[in-house]
Tab-separated table of C-alpha atoms in Angstrom:
chain	number	residue	atom	x	y	z
A	1	LEU	CA	-9.985	-6.325	-28.543
A	2	ALA	CA	-11.356	-4.823	-25.359
A	3	LYS	CA	-10.887	-1.084	-25.187
A	4	THR	CA	-9.811	0.369	-21.880
A	5	THR	CA	-10.567	3.737	-20.358
A	6	GLN	CA	-8.579	5.169	-17.469
A	7	PRO	CA	-8.053	8.669	-16.081
A	8	ILE	CA	-5.431	10.700	-17.902
A	9	SER	CA	-3.799	11.915	-14.702
A	10	MET	CA	-3.953	11.676	-10.920
A	11	ASP	CA	-2.236	13.482	-8.084
A	12	SER	CA	-1.370	12.081	-4.693
A	13	TYR	CA	0.855	12.707	-1.699
A	14	GLU	CA	3.505	10.544	-0.174
A	15	GLY	CA	2.144	7.928	2.190
A	16	GLN	CA	-1.329	7.836	0.680
A	17	GLU	CA	-3.004	4.859	-0.932
A	18	VAL	CA	-3.656	5.399	-4.625
A	19	ASN	CA	-6.404	3.639	-6.551
A	20	ILE	CA	-6.461	3.824	-10.337
A	21	THR	CA	-9.584	2.474	-11.989
A	22	CYS	CA	-9.756	1.129	-15.516
A	23	SER	CA	-12.987	0.484	-17.425
A	24	HIS	CA	-13.157	-2.358	-19.940
A	25	ASN	CA	-16.817	-2.909	-20.728
A	26	ASN	CA	-16.187	-5.244	-23.657
A	27	ILE	CA	-13.808	-7.623	-21.939
A	28	ALA	CA	-13.950	-11.145	-23.355
A	29	THR	CA	-14.150	-14.363	-21.407
A	30	ASN	CA	-10.532	-15.277	-22.158
A	31	ASP	CA	-9.115	-11.845	-21.431
A	32	TYR	CA	-6.826	-11.087	-18.523
A	33	ILE	CA	-6.201	-7.648	-17.029
A	34	THR	CA	-2.600	-6.529	-16.818
A	35	TRP	CA	-1.035	-3.357	-15.467
A	36	TYR	CA	2.315	-1.869	-16.464
A	37	GLN	CA	4.314	1.011	-14.997
A	38	GLN	CA	6.483	3.335	-17.043
A	39	PHE	CA	9.039	5.858	-15.817
A	40	PRO	CA	10.196	8.682	-18.119
A	41	SER	CA	12.549	7.525	-20.872
A	42	GLN	CA	12.239	3.884	-19.819
A	43	GLY	CA	10.268	0.966	-21.167
A	44	PRO	CA	7.129	-0.156	-19.336
A	45	ARG	CA	7.482	-2.684	-16.554
A	46	PHE	CA	4.957	-5.365	-15.633
A	47	ILE	CA	3.272	-4.765	-12.285
A	48	ILE	CA	0.427	-7.206	-11.838
A	49	GLN	CA	-2.094	-9.362	-13.673
A	50	GLY	CA	-5.449	-10.825	-12.740
A	51	TYR	CA	-8.554	-12.497	-14.068
A	52	LYS	CA	-11.095	-12.038	-11.306
A	53	THR	CA	-11.486	-11.095	-7.621
A	54	LYS	CA	-8.272	-9.893	-6.012
A	55	VAL	CA	-4.599	-10.354	-6.717
A	56	THR	CA	-1.825	-9.028	-4.505
A	57	ASN	CA	1.940	-8.970	-4.886
A	58	GLU	CA	4.767	-7.072	-3.249
A	59	VAL	CA	4.107	-3.980	-5.347
A	60	ALA	CA	0.332	-3.606	-5.691
A	61	SER	CA	-3.116	-5.107	-5.443
A	62	LEU	CA	-5.572	-5.576	-8.260
A	63	PHE	CA	-9.291	-5.648	-7.580
A	64	ILE	CA	-11.660	-7.039	-10.195
A	65	PRO	CA	-15.430	-7.140	-9.596
A	66	ALA	CA	-17.554	-10.095	-10.571
A	67	ASP	CA	-18.687	-8.585	-13.892
A	68	ARG	CA	-15.030	-7.844	-14.821
A	69	LYS	CA	-16.044	-4.653	-16.613
A	70	SER	CA	-13.582	-2.652	-14.584
A	71	SER	CA	-10.513	-3.132	-12.446
A	72	THR	CA	-8.696	-1.096	-9.834
A	73	LEU	CA	-4.965	-0.970	-9.299
A	74	SER	CA	-4.166	-0.130	-5.688
A	75	LEU	CA	-0.754	1.206	-4.673
A	76	PRO	CA	-0.319	1.221	-0.900
A	77	ARG	CA	1.481	4.172	0.715
A	78	VAL	CA	2.989	5.697	-2.405
A	79	SER	CA	6.350	7.428	-2.445
A	80	LEU	CA	7.856	9.976	-4.809
A	81	SER	CA	9.410	7.138	-6.779
A	82	ASP	CA	5.950	5.866	-7.707
A	83	THR	CA	5.506	8.884	-9.973
A	84	ALA	CA	5.022	7.249	-13.363
A	85	VAL	CA	2.495	6.393	-16.058
A	86	TYR	CA	0.336	3.346	-15.351
A	87	TYR	CA	-1.202	1.365	-18.193
A	88	CYS	CA	-4.168	-0.973	-18.005
A	89	LEU	CA	-4.220	-3.659	-20.695
A	90	VAL	CA	-6.852	-6.255	-21.459
A	91	GLY	CA	-6.329	-9.262	-23.660
A	92	ASP	CA	-5.175	-12.817	-24.045
A	93	ARG	CA	-2.115	-13.229	-21.861
A	94	ALA	CA	-0.416	-15.755	-24.087
A	95	PRO	CA	-0.245	-14.081	-27.523
A	96	GLY	CA	1.275	-10.887	-26.148
A	97	GLY	CA	1.235	-9.351	-29.597
A	98	LYS	CA	-2.383	-8.429	-29.169
A	99	LEU	CA	-1.832	-6.440	-26.013
A	100	ILE	CA	-2.745	-2.861	-26.809
A	101	PHE	CA	-1.500	-0.013	-24.657
A	102	GLY	CA	-3.844	2.936	-24.160
A	103	GLN	CA	-2.895	6.418	-23.047
A	104	GLY	CA	-2.282	5.374	-19.469
A	105	THR	CA	-2.696	7.310	-16.234
A	106	GLU	CA	0.030	9.740	-15.282
A	107	LEU	CA	0.399	9.563	-11.509
A	108	SER	CA	2.172	12.411	-9.787
A	109	VAL	CA	3.174	11.874	-6.158
A	110	LYS	CA	3.974	15.024	-4.233
A	111	PRO	CA	5.890	15.385	-0.955
B	1	ASP	CA	24.045	-5.702	-19.057
B	2	ALA	CA	20.448	-5.233	-20.154
B	3	ASP	CA	18.521	-8.337	-21.199
B	4	VAL	CA	16.915	-6.424	-24.083
B	5	THR	CA	19.331	-4.077	-25.845
B	6	GLN	CA	18.413	-1.492	-28.418
B	7	THR	CA	20.770	0.358	-30.726
B	8	PRO	CA	21.099	3.181	-31.359
B	9	ARG	CA	19.676	4.839	-28.252
B	10	ASN	CA	19.414	8.179	-30.017
B	11	ARG	CA	19.441	9.036	-33.694
B	12	ILE	CA	18.839	12.193	-35.653
B	13	THR	CA	18.324	11.810	-39.363
B	14	LYS	CA	16.882	13.610	-42.353
B	15	THR	CA	13.728	13.036	-44.330
B	16	GLY	CA	14.134	10.327	-46.945
B	17	LYS	CA	17.003	8.533	-45.239
B	18	ARG	CA	16.881	4.817	-44.487
B	19	ILE	CA	17.115	3.998	-40.804
B	20	MET	CA	17.480	0.701	-38.994
B	21	LEU	CA	16.857	0.215	-35.301
B	22	GLU	CA	18.228	-2.978	-33.862
B	23	CYS	CA	17.137	-5.067	-30.932
B	24	SER	CA	18.895	-8.012	-29.382
B	25	GLN	CA	17.914	-10.056	-26.361
B	26	THR	CA	19.622	-12.527	-24.083
B	27	LYS	CA	16.444	-13.767	-22.424
B	28	GLY	CA	15.953	-16.660	-24.831
B	29	HIS	CA	12.408	-15.546	-25.591
B	30	ASP	CA	10.674	-16.537	-28.793
B	31	ARG	CA	8.460	-13.489	-29.115
B	32	MET	CA	9.679	-10.018	-29.999
B	33	TYR	CA	7.846	-6.763	-30.618
B	34	TRP	CA	8.378	-3.213	-31.806
B	35	TYR	CA	6.325	-0.347	-30.328
B	36	ARG	CA	6.463	3.381	-30.858
B	37	GLN	CA	5.549	5.940	-28.256
B	38	ASP	CA	4.364	9.462	-28.937
B	39	PRO	CA	3.478	11.986	-26.240
B	40	GLY	CA	-0.113	11.508	-25.086
B	41	LEU	CA	-0.666	8.413	-27.218
B	42	GLY	CA	0.772	5.651	-25.079
B	43	LEU	CA	2.516	2.824	-26.936
B	44	ARG	CA	1.376	1.575	-30.306
B	45	LEU	CA	2.356	-1.800	-31.738
B	46	ILE	CA	4.217	-1.701	-35.066
B	47	TYR	CA	5.211	-5.314	-35.716
B	48	TYR	CA	5.586	-8.494	-33.741
B	49	SER	CA	7.198	-11.859	-34.299
B	50	PHE	CA	6.357	-15.101	-32.552
B	51	ASP	CA	9.392	-16.910	-33.940
B	52	VAL	CA	12.016	-16.522	-36.655
B	53	LYS	CA	9.607	-17.489	-39.436
B	54	ASP	CA	6.610	-15.579	-38.128
B	55	ILE	CA	6.149	-11.831	-38.669
B	56	ASN	CA	2.904	-9.978	-38.009
B	57	LYS	CA	1.722	-6.438	-38.549
B	58	GLY	CA	0.552	-4.453	-35.584
B	59	GLU	CA	-1.600	-1.337	-35.343
B	60	ILE	CA	0.643	1.001	-37.322
B	61	SER	CA	2.926	-0.931	-39.697
B	62	ASP	CA	2.740	1.420	-42.694
B	63	GLY	CA	6.129	2.949	-43.436
B	64	TYR	CA	7.988	0.295	-41.445
B	65	SER	CA	9.464	-3.112	-42.121
B	66	VAL	CA	11.093	-5.658	-39.855
B	67	SER	CA	13.537	-8.519	-40.028
B	68	ARG	CA	13.898	-11.369	-37.556
B	69	GLN	CA	17.475	-12.401	-38.260
B	70	ALA	CA	17.653	-14.892	-35.421
B	71	GLN	CA	15.740	-15.766	-32.301
B	72	ALA	CA	17.663	-13.100	-30.430
B	73	LYS	CA	17.556	-10.305	-33.016
B	74	PHE	CA	14.683	-8.246	-34.362
B	75	SER	CA	15.342	-5.106	-36.380
B	76	LEU	CA	12.989	-2.321	-37.433
B	77	SER	CA	13.591	-0.384	-40.644
B	78	LEU	CA	12.269	2.880	-41.935
B	79	GLU	CA	12.952	2.739	-45.666
B	80	SER	CA	12.401	6.448	-46.199
B	81	ALA	CA	12.048	8.296	-42.938
B	82	ILE	CA	9.539	11.121	-42.586
B	83	PRO	CA	9.151	13.681	-39.778
B	84	ASN	CA	5.992	12.106	-38.309
B	85	GLN	CA	8.057	8.999	-37.545
B	86	THR	CA	9.853	11.017	-34.921
B	87	ALA	CA	9.147	9.061	-31.762
B	88	LEU	CA	10.521	6.874	-29.011
B	89	TYR	CA	10.740	3.269	-30.178
B	90	PHE	CA	10.692	0.291	-27.857
B	91	CYS	CA	11.581	-3.316	-28.464
B	92	ALA	CA	10.036	-5.934	-26.191
B	93	THR	CA	10.159	-9.687	-25.715
B	94	SER	CA	7.950	-12.286	-24.119
B	95	ASP	CA	8.280	-15.959	-23.385
B	96	VAL	CA	5.769	-18.302	-24.946
B	97	ARG	CA	6.454	-20.680	-22.108
B	98	GLN	CA	5.630	-18.087	-19.476
B	99	ALA	CA	1.978	-18.909	-19.733
B	100	ASN	CA	1.218	-17.393	-16.360
B	101	THR	CA	1.365	-13.756	-17.436
B	102	GLY	CA	2.640	-13.259	-20.972
B	103	GLU	CA	4.756	-10.501	-19.437
B	104	LEU	CA	6.491	-8.164	-21.849
B	105	PHE	CA	10.120	-7.203	-21.174
B	106	PHE	CA	11.097	-3.891	-22.705
B	107	GLY	CA	14.367	-2.420	-23.852
B	108	GLU	CA	15.471	1.071	-22.879
B	109	GLY	CA	14.149	2.675	-26.031
B	110	SER	CA	15.551	4.318	-29.157
B	111	ARG	CA	14.759	7.968	-29.630
B	112	LEU	CA	14.508	8.830	-33.314
B	113	THR	CA	14.247	12.353	-34.670
B	114	VAL	CA	13.532	12.887	-38.362
B	115	LEU	CA	14.231	16.416	-39.590
C-alpha cells in the first residue's frame, strides 16, 4: 500500500486559496488518489478523486503531476466553514477496504 | 434520518466489560467497515466486510470481533474492553457498483470510553 505524507497542519485566512500537498512516492499503477474532509465529531466526507492530471468539482480541484508521486488539493477562496482535517488516501478505488487513512492535515481558516 | 446509523453514540464502560457497537445502513451497499480514530492518529481500519459471508481483518483487529448479521447490519464487539480501546469509532459503507470512486460513506461515530 502506498504511504502518504502530508503536512500536519496549515493556517489560512478567509478568501484565500489553500493548497494541500500530499506525497505518495510508492504509488502503484492501479492506485487512485482520493481526498476526504472531516469536521470535528463527524465522519469523513469524500471530496474528490483523481488518477492523473487535473480533476475539478464544485468543492475543490486536484492536481496530479505526470509522475503521480504527489498530488495537491486546491480549495478556492476558503471560508471559516472549511476548517477541518483533510486526508489524502492512495489505493485501489474499488476494494475500499484497503484505503488507509493517515494523520491528515488540520486546516485552520481564520477571519 | 442518517443513511448510516451507529448506536450507541456515546458509551462509558469499565475494564473487562463486553461492549457491542452497532451499525445499520439504508444505502443498500454491500461493503461495510469499522474504523477507530484516536487523536493525532487519523482513522485506522479494524474490520471490513464485502458481503454477508465475507469478513476481513484490517490494520488493528486484535481485541475486536465483528458480525455481519445482514447486508444492512455490521456490529463491532469488544469482548473484554480495556482502557486503550477508548476512542471514536466509525462505521462506513461503500457500493461495489459505484466503480467510479469507491467512495466511503461514514456514520456519525460512537464515542467509547473504557475506565
